[in-house]
Amino acid sequence: MAAATNSTTGGADLISSLPDDVLLHILELLPDAGDAACTGVLSRRWRGLWTRLPALRFDSGSGRPELSLEFNGPRRFVAMVNDSLALRAAAQTEPAFQHLTISGWIRHAVRNEVRSLVLELDRPSLYKYYARVFATTFAATNKGNKKEQRFVVALEDLPSSSKMETMRLALDGAAVRLPAAATFAALVDLSLENMEFTGVNGQLLNRLLSSACCPSLRKVSLRELGFNGQDELFVVADTLLELSMEKLMWKSDILRLRTPSLRVLRVVACSLDELVLSAPRLEELQFVDDQPFSKIHNFT
C-alpha cells in the first residue's frame, strides 16, 4: 500500500505508513476515545483502526467546549459514547475490551467482559442524560414538607462477569440499587465511593463483598458511603486481605467481619462503636482521625 500524500506539504505521510501496532500505540496515547475515533477522517488508512484498541476512555470533563452545557454538551457526549461503542461492537475486532473508563454504560462494559472498569458520575453536567441512557431514575422523597430529589443508579440487572478483575465506582452521592444475583468470579480489587444504600440494598452490599459473589476478592476500599435503614455492615469474605473504610455513615455503629485471610484493616472517620471480628491473620489495625471502637470482640 502506497503511503498517503500530505496535501499541505506535498510530501509523503510517513506516520500513516507505519505498521498497525505502532499506529495503535499512538491512538492509545490520546486522552479520549472520541479523539481516537475522529482520526478516521485523516485518511482511509486510519479509518476504523481505533476499533482495535483494547482500552477505551471517555471523559466528560475534558474541558472541550463542545461538551459544555452551552453547546448541549451532555447530549453530544452521550451520543458520542453510544456511537463509539456501537461501532466498536459492530467491527467485531480483536482484541476484545480489556479496559473501559467511562462515565456510564456499565452494563455494556460488563457484557463485553472488560478486565477493569472505572465508573465516575458527574451529575452537575450530565445527570439528565444519564437518567435516560444509563437506565437511572429520579426518585422523589418527602422529608416533612420539603421535597428532595434523589439521584438513583439502577444496577439490579447488572450481568455477571467471569473476567473483570478491578472495579471502581464513584457515583457522586447517588442512591444505588444493587444486583441480587450477579457474581464476579475474577474480581480482585473493588472500590466504592460516594454513594448511598437504602433498605435492602445495604444487605445486598454485604452480598457484593462476600465470597459467594466475589470469591477472588483481595482488596476493598469503601469511601463516603451512606446507609439508611441498615442494621450493620457484615463482611464475610474468605480471600480478603485488605479492607479500608473512610467516612461511612449509618444508623447502626456495628461492623462485623468474618475474614480469615484479612491482614490490614483501616478505619478513617467512621464513628463506629462496635467491632465484631473473626480475622486470625490480622496484622495491622489502623484508626485515622477517629476514636477506636469502644467494643472489640471475636465471633464465638
Short mmCIF file of N, CA and C in Angstrom, two decimals, residues 135-265:
data_model
loop_
_atom_site.label_atom_id
_atom_site.label_comp_id
_atom_site.label_asym_id
_atom_site.label_seq_id
_atom_site.Cartn_x
_atom_site.Cartn_y
_atom_site.Cartn_z
N ALA A 135 -30.17 4.08 32.26
CA ALA A 135 -31.28 3.45 32.96
C ALA A 135 -31.32 3.87 34.42
N THR A 136 -30.94 5.13 34.69
CA THR A 136 -31.07 5.65 36.03
C THR A 136 -32.40 6.35 36.16
N THR A 137 -32.82 6.58 37.38
CA THR A 137 -34.11 7.21 37.62
C THR A 137 -33.96 8.28 38.67
N PHE A 138 -34.96 9.13 38.73
CA PHE A 138 -35.04 10.10 39.80
C PHE A 138 -36.21 9.72 40.71
N ALA A 139 -35.93 9.59 41.99
CA ALA A 139 -36.97 9.23 42.94
C ALA A 139 -37.19 10.41 43.87
N ALA A 140 -38.43 10.86 43.93
CA ALA A 140 -38.75 11.98 44.81
C ALA A 140 -39.03 11.44 46.21
N THR A 141 -38.38 12.01 47.20
CA THR A 141 -38.60 11.61 48.58
C THR A 141 -39.09 12.81 49.37
N ASN A 142 -39.97 12.58 50.31
CA ASN A 142 -40.54 13.64 51.12
C ASN A 142 -39.91 13.64 52.50
N LYS A 143 -39.44 14.75 52.94
CA LYS A 143 -38.95 14.95 54.28
C LYS A 143 -39.71 16.12 54.90
N GLY A 144 -40.74 15.79 55.68
CA GLY A 144 -41.63 16.81 56.19
C GLY A 144 -42.37 17.46 55.05
N ASN A 145 -42.27 18.76 54.99
CA ASN A 145 -42.90 19.50 53.89
C ASN A 145 -41.93 19.79 52.76
N LYS A 146 -40.72 19.31 52.93
CA LYS A 146 -39.68 19.59 51.92
C LYS A 146 -39.55 18.40 50.99
N LYS A 147 -39.57 18.66 49.70
CA LYS A 147 -39.43 17.61 48.70
C LYS A 147 -38.01 17.60 48.16
N GLU A 148 -37.38 16.45 48.27
CA GLU A 148 -36.00 16.32 47.83
C GLU A 148 -35.93 15.37 46.64
N GLN A 149 -35.11 15.70 45.67
CA GLN A 149 -34.94 14.83 44.51
C GLN A 149 -33.67 14.01 44.67
N ARG A 150 -33.82 12.68 44.58
CA ARG A 150 -32.69 11.79 44.78
C ARG A 150 -32.29 11.15 43.47
N PHE A 151 -31.01 11.12 43.21
CA PHE A 151 -30.47 10.50 42.01
C PHE A 151 -30.22 9.03 42.29
N VAL A 152 -30.80 8.15 41.48
CA VAL A 152 -30.73 6.71 41.72
C VAL A 152 -30.04 6.02 40.55
N VAL A 153 -29.02 5.24 40.83
CA VAL A 153 -28.35 4.44 39.82
C VAL A 153 -28.85 3.00 39.97
N ALA A 154 -29.52 2.52 38.93
CA ALA A 154 -30.16 1.21 38.98
C ALA A 154 -29.25 0.16 38.36
N LEU A 155 -28.69 -0.70 39.21
CA LEU A 155 -27.78 -1.75 38.75
C LEU A 155 -28.33 -3.14 39.06
N GLU A 156 -29.62 -3.24 39.34
CA GLU A 156 -30.15 -4.52 39.76
C GLU A 156 -30.11 -5.59 38.68
N ASP A 157 -30.07 -5.19 37.41
CA ASP A 157 -29.98 -6.19 36.33
C ASP A 157 -28.56 -6.30 35.77
N LEU A 158 -27.58 -5.89 36.55
CA LEU A 158 -26.18 -5.99 36.12
C LEU A 158 -25.83 -7.46 35.88
N PRO A 159 -25.25 -7.79 34.73
CA PRO A 159 -24.90 -9.19 34.46
C PRO A 159 -23.65 -9.63 35.21
N SER A 160 -23.48 -10.93 35.33
CA SER A 160 -22.27 -11.48 35.95
C SER A 160 -21.08 -11.31 35.02
N SER A 161 -19.89 -11.38 35.60
CA SER A 161 -18.66 -11.31 34.81
C SER A 161 -17.66 -12.33 35.35
N SER A 162 -17.05 -13.06 34.45
CA SER A 162 -16.03 -14.03 34.84
C SER A 162 -14.61 -13.51 34.60
N LYS A 163 -14.48 -12.28 34.05
CA LYS A 163 -13.16 -11.76 33.69
C LYS A 163 -12.79 -10.46 34.38
N MET A 164 -13.78 -9.69 34.86
CA MET A 164 -13.46 -8.40 35.46
C MET A 164 -12.63 -8.59 36.72
N GLU A 165 -11.47 -7.90 36.78
CA GLU A 165 -10.54 -8.05 37.89
C GLU A 165 -10.56 -6.85 38.83
N THR A 166 -10.80 -5.65 38.30
CA THR A 166 -10.85 -4.46 39.14
C THR A 166 -12.08 -3.64 38.78
N MET A 167 -12.68 -3.03 39.79
CA MET A 167 -13.84 -2.17 39.56
C MET A 167 -13.79 -1.01 40.54
N ARG A 168 -13.97 0.19 39.99
CA ARG A 168 -14.08 1.39 40.83
C ARG A 168 -15.33 2.15 40.43
N LEU A 169 -16.24 2.34 41.39
CA LEU A 169 -17.47 3.08 41.15
C LEU A 169 -17.47 4.30 42.06
N ALA A 170 -17.52 5.49 41.45
CA ALA A 170 -17.62 6.75 42.18
C ALA A 170 -18.86 7.47 41.66
N LEU A 171 -19.93 7.54 42.46
CA LEU A 171 -21.25 7.87 41.92
C LEU A 171 -21.82 9.20 42.40
N ASP A 172 -20.98 10.10 42.90
CA ASP A 172 -21.39 11.47 43.17
C ASP A 172 -22.63 11.54 44.07
N GLY A 173 -22.69 10.68 45.09
CA GLY A 173 -23.77 10.76 46.06
C GLY A 173 -25.05 10.06 45.66
N ALA A 174 -25.06 9.34 44.57
CA ALA A 174 -26.28 8.69 44.09
C ALA A 174 -26.69 7.55 45.02
N ALA A 175 -28.01 7.32 45.10
CA ALA A 175 -28.52 6.11 45.73
C ALA A 175 -28.36 4.96 44.74
N VAL A 176 -27.99 3.79 45.24
CA VAL A 176 -27.66 2.67 44.36
C VAL A 176 -28.58 1.49 44.63
N ARG A 177 -29.06 0.90 43.53
CA ARG A 177 -29.81 -0.35 43.62
C ARG A 177 -28.91 -1.46 43.08
N LEU A 178 -28.50 -2.35 43.95
CA LEU A 178 -27.51 -3.37 43.62
C LEU A 178 -28.14 -4.65 43.08
N PRO A 179 -27.37 -5.43 42.32
CA PRO A 179 -27.89 -6.71 41.82
C PRO A 179 -28.00 -7.73 42.94
N ALA A 180 -28.98 -8.60 42.82
CA ALA A 180 -29.20 -9.63 43.84
C ALA A 180 -28.64 -10.98 43.41
N ALA A 181 -28.22 -11.12 42.15
CA ALA A 181 -27.79 -12.43 41.67
C ALA A 181 -26.45 -12.43 40.95
N ALA A 182 -25.97 -11.29 40.47
CA ALA A 182 -24.74 -11.25 39.68
C ALA A 182 -23.54 -11.69 40.52
N THR A 183 -22.59 -12.35 39.87
CA THR A 183 -21.34 -12.77 40.51
C THR A 183 -20.16 -12.27 39.69
N PHE A 184 -19.01 -12.10 40.36
CA PHE A 184 -17.80 -11.59 39.72
C PHE A 184 -16.63 -12.48 40.15
N ALA A 185 -16.46 -13.56 39.41
CA ALA A 185 -15.55 -14.62 39.82
C ALA A 185 -14.10 -14.19 39.89
N ALA A 186 -13.68 -13.25 39.04
CA ALA A 186 -12.27 -12.85 38.96
C ALA A 186 -11.98 -11.54 39.66
N LEU A 187 -12.98 -10.90 40.24
CA LEU A 187 -12.79 -9.57 40.83
C LEU A 187 -11.83 -9.65 42.02
N VAL A 188 -10.76 -8.87 41.95
CA VAL A 188 -9.72 -8.86 42.98
C VAL A 188 -9.74 -7.57 43.78
N ASP A 189 -10.00 -6.45 43.09
CA ASP A 189 -9.90 -5.12 43.71
C ASP A 189 -11.21 -4.37 43.48
N LEU A 190 -11.90 -3.97 44.55
CA LEU A 190 -13.17 -3.27 44.45
C LEU A 190 -13.12 -1.99 45.25
N SER A 191 -13.50 -0.87 44.61
CA SER A 191 -13.55 0.42 45.27
C SER A 191 -14.93 1.05 45.05
N LEU A 192 -15.62 1.38 46.13
CA LEU A 192 -16.93 2.03 46.07
C LEU A 192 -16.82 3.37 46.77
N GLU A 193 -17.23 4.44 46.06
CA GLU A 193 -17.04 5.79 46.58
C GLU A 193 -18.28 6.63 46.38
N ASN A 194 -18.61 7.40 47.41
CA ASN A 194 -19.59 8.47 47.32
C ASN A 194 -20.94 7.99 46.79
N MET A 195 -21.60 7.11 47.55
CA MET A 195 -22.92 6.59 47.18
C MET A 195 -23.72 6.26 48.41
N GLU A 196 -25.00 6.00 48.22
CA GLU A 196 -25.90 5.74 49.34
C GLU A 196 -26.64 4.43 49.11
N PHE A 197 -26.82 3.67 50.19
CA PHE A 197 -27.55 2.41 50.14
C PHE A 197 -28.77 2.50 51.05
N THR A 198 -29.94 2.22 50.49
CA THR A 198 -31.16 2.29 51.27
C THR A 198 -31.84 0.93 51.32
N GLY A 199 -32.50 0.65 52.44
CA GLY A 199 -33.28 -0.57 52.57
C GLY A 199 -32.48 -1.82 52.30
N VAL A 200 -33.04 -2.65 51.43
CA VAL A 200 -32.43 -3.96 51.15
C VAL A 200 -31.07 -3.84 50.46
N ASN A 201 -30.77 -2.70 49.88
CA ASN A 201 -29.50 -2.55 49.17
C ASN A 201 -28.30 -2.57 50.10
N GLY A 202 -28.51 -2.23 51.37
CA GLY A 202 -27.44 -2.38 52.33
C GLY A 202 -27.09 -3.84 52.53
N GLN A 203 -28.11 -4.68 52.57
CA GLN A 203 -27.86 -6.12 52.68
C GLN A 203 -27.23 -6.67 51.41
N LEU A 204 -27.61 -6.10 50.27
CA LEU A 204 -27.01 -6.53 49.01
C LEU A 204 -25.55 -6.10 48.90
N LEU A 205 -25.19 -5.03 49.60
CA LEU A 205 -23.78 -4.66 49.66
C LEU A 205 -23.00 -5.74 50.42
N ASN A 206 -23.57 -6.23 51.52
CA ASN A 206 -22.95 -7.35 52.23
C ASN A 206 -22.73 -8.52 51.29
N ARG A 207 -23.72 -8.79 50.43
CA ARG A 207 -23.59 -9.88 49.47
C ARG A 207 -22.49 -9.60 48.46
N LEU A 208 -22.44 -8.35 47.96
CA LEU A 208 -21.43 -7.99 46.96
C LEU A 208 -20.02 -8.21 47.49
N LEU A 209 -19.81 -7.96 48.76
CA LEU A 209 -18.50 -8.10 49.36
C LEU A 209 -18.18 -9.54 49.79
N SER A 210 -19.13 -10.44 49.62
CA SER A 210 -18.98 -11.79 50.14
C SER A 210 -18.25 -12.71 49.17
N SER A 211 -17.76 -13.82 49.70
CA SER A 211 -17.10 -14.82 48.86
C SER A 211 -18.07 -15.48 47.91
N ALA A 212 -19.35 -15.52 48.26
CA ALA A 212 -20.34 -16.11 47.38
C ALA A 212 -20.48 -15.32 46.09
N CYS A 213 -20.30 -14.00 46.17
CA CYS A 213 -20.41 -13.14 45.00
C CYS A 213 -19.06 -12.90 44.34
N CYS A 214 -18.03 -12.67 45.15
CA CYS A 214 -16.69 -12.35 44.65
C CYS A 214 -15.67 -13.25 45.32
N PRO A 215 -15.51 -14.47 44.86
CA PRO A 215 -14.66 -15.45 45.53
C PRO A 215 -13.17 -15.16 45.47
N SER A 216 -12.74 -14.20 44.63
CA SER A 216 -11.31 -13.89 44.48
C SER A 216 -10.93 -12.56 45.10
N LEU A 217 -11.85 -11.91 45.80
CA LEU A 217 -11.64 -10.55 46.28
C LEU A 217 -10.46 -10.48 47.26
N ARG A 218 -9.54 -9.55 46.99
CA ARG A 218 -8.36 -9.36 47.83
C ARG A 218 -8.35 -8.00 48.53
N LYS A 219 -8.83 -6.98 47.84
CA LYS A 219 -8.74 -5.61 48.38
C LYS A 219 -10.05 -4.89 48.18
N VAL A 220 -10.54 -4.24 49.25
CA VAL A 220 -11.79 -3.48 49.19
C VAL A 220 -11.57 -2.11 49.81
N SER A 221 -12.03 -1.07 49.11
CA SER A 221 -11.99 0.29 49.63
C SER A 221 -13.40 0.87 49.60
N LEU A 222 -13.89 1.30 50.75
CA LEU A 222 -15.21 1.91 50.87
C LEU A 222 -15.04 3.33 51.38
N ARG A 223 -15.53 4.30 50.59
CA ARG A 223 -15.28 5.69 50.94
C ARG A 223 -16.53 6.53 50.75
N GLU A 224 -16.91 7.28 51.78
CA GLU A 224 -18.06 8.20 51.74
C GLU A 224 -19.33 7.46 51.31
N LEU A 225 -19.66 6.44 52.08
CA LEU A 225 -20.89 5.68 51.83
C LEU A 225 -21.90 5.99 52.93
N GLY A 226 -23.17 6.10 52.53
CA GLY A 226 -24.25 6.33 53.47
C GLY A 226 -25.18 5.13 53.50
N PHE A 227 -25.67 4.77 54.69
CA PHE A 227 -26.58 3.64 54.86
C PHE A 227 -27.84 4.13 55.56
N ASN A 228 -28.98 3.85 54.96
CA ASN A 228 -30.25 4.28 55.52
C ASN A 228 -31.11 3.04 55.75
N GLY A 229 -31.37 2.75 57.01
CA GLY A 229 -32.23 1.61 57.33
C GLY A 229 -31.50 0.30 57.44
N GLN A 230 -30.17 0.31 57.52
CA GLN A 230 -29.40 -0.93 57.63
C GLN A 230 -28.91 -1.10 59.06
N ASP A 231 -29.01 -2.32 59.58
CA ASP A 231 -28.61 -2.58 60.96
C ASP A 231 -27.10 -2.58 61.11
N GLU A 232 -26.39 -3.21 60.17
CA GLU A 232 -24.95 -3.34 60.33
C GLU A 232 -24.31 -3.70 58.99
N LEU A 233 -22.99 -3.49 58.94
CA LEU A 233 -22.21 -3.95 57.80
C LEU A 233 -21.57 -5.27 58.20
N PHE A 234 -21.86 -6.32 57.46
CA PHE A 234 -21.41 -7.67 57.79
C PHE A 234 -20.65 -8.21 56.58
N VAL A 235 -19.33 -8.28 56.69
CA VAL A 235 -18.49 -8.72 55.58
C VAL A 235 -18.01 -10.15 55.86
N VAL A 236 -18.39 -11.06 54.96
CA VAL A 236 -17.94 -12.45 55.03
C VAL A 236 -17.17 -12.73 53.75
N ALA A 237 -15.85 -12.67 53.83
CA ALA A 237 -15.01 -12.77 52.64
C ALA A 237 -13.77 -13.59 52.96
N ASP A 238 -13.69 -14.77 52.40
CA ASP A 238 -12.62 -15.71 52.75
C ASP A 238 -11.25 -15.28 52.26
N THR A 239 -11.19 -14.60 51.11
CA THR A 239 -9.90 -14.28 50.49
C THR A 239 -9.45 -12.85 50.72
N LEU A 240 -10.27 -12.02 51.37
CA LEU A 240 -9.97 -10.60 51.53
C LEU A 240 -8.73 -10.39 52.38
N LEU A 241 -7.79 -9.59 51.85
CA LEU A 241 -6.53 -9.30 52.53
C LEU A 241 -6.51 -7.90 53.14
N GLU A 242 -7.17 -6.94 52.47
CA GLU A 242 -7.09 -5.55 52.91
C GLU A 242 -8.46 -4.88 52.80
N LEU A 243 -8.88 -4.24 53.89
CA LEU A 243 -10.16 -3.53 53.91
C LEU A 243 -9.92 -2.12 54.44
N SER A 244 -10.31 -1.12 53.63
CA SER A 244 -10.16 0.28 54.01
C SER A 244 -11.53 0.95 53.98
N MET A 245 -11.88 1.64 55.08
CA MET A 245 -13.16 2.31 55.17
C MET A 245 -12.95 3.76 55.60
N GLU A 246 -13.58 4.67 54.87
CA GLU A 246 -13.42 6.09 55.17
C GLU A 246 -14.76 6.81 55.07
N LYS A 247 -15.13 7.49 56.15
CA LYS A 247 -16.34 8.31 56.19
C LYS A 247 -17.59 7.51 55.82
N LEU A 248 -17.79 6.41 56.52
CA LEU A 248 -19.01 5.63 56.37
C LEU A 248 -20.01 6.08 57.43
N MET A 249 -21.26 6.25 57.02
CA MET A 249 -22.28 6.73 57.94
C MET A 249 -23.50 5.83 57.86
N TRP A 250 -23.93 5.28 59.02
CA TRP A 250 -25.17 4.51 59.09
C TRP A 250 -25.73 4.60 60.49
N LYS A 251 -26.97 4.18 60.64
CA LYS A 251 -27.64 4.31 61.93
C LYS A 251 -27.02 3.38 62.97
N SER A 252 -26.68 2.18 62.55
CA SER A 252 -26.02 1.24 63.45
C SER A 252 -24.52 1.51 63.44
N ASP A 253 -23.88 1.31 64.58
CA ASP A 253 -22.44 1.54 64.69
C ASP A 253 -21.67 0.24 64.77
N ILE A 254 -22.24 -0.84 64.21
CA ILE A 254 -21.63 -2.16 64.33
C ILE A 254 -21.01 -2.59 63.01
N LEU A 255 -19.79 -3.04 63.09
CA LEU A 255 -19.10 -3.64 61.94
C LEU A 255 -18.76 -5.08 62.29
N ARG A 256 -19.23 -6.01 61.45
CA ARG A 256 -18.95 -7.44 61.67
C ARG A 256 -18.09 -7.94 60.51
N LEU A 257 -16.99 -8.60 60.86
CA LEU A 257 -16.07 -9.12 59.86
C LEU A 257 -15.81 -10.60 60.13
N ARG A 258 -16.05 -11.41 59.13
CA ARG A 258 -15.61 -12.81 59.17
C ARG A 258 -14.68 -12.99 57.97
N THR A 259 -13.44 -12.65 58.20
CA THR A 259 -12.44 -12.55 57.12
C THR A 259 -11.18 -13.29 57.54
N PRO A 260 -11.11 -14.58 57.32
CA PRO A 260 -9.99 -15.39 57.83
C PRO A 260 -8.64 -15.05 57.24
N SER A 261 -8.59 -14.38 56.09
CA SER A 261 -7.32 -14.03 55.45
C SER A 261 -6.93 -12.58 55.64
N LEU A 262 -7.76 -11.78 56.29
CA LEU A 262 -7.54 -10.33 56.39
C LEU A 262 -6.24 -10.02 57.11
N ARG A 263 -5.43 -9.14 56.49
CA ARG A 263 -4.15 -8.71 57.07
C ARG A 263 -4.20 -7.26 57.54
N VAL A 264 -4.93 -6.41 56.81
CA VAL A 264 -4.94 -4.97 57.11
C VAL A 264 -6.38 -4.47 57.19
N LEU A 265 -6.71 -3.77 58.27
CA LEU A 265 -8.00 -3.10 58.43
C LEU A 265 -7.73 -1.64 58.75
#
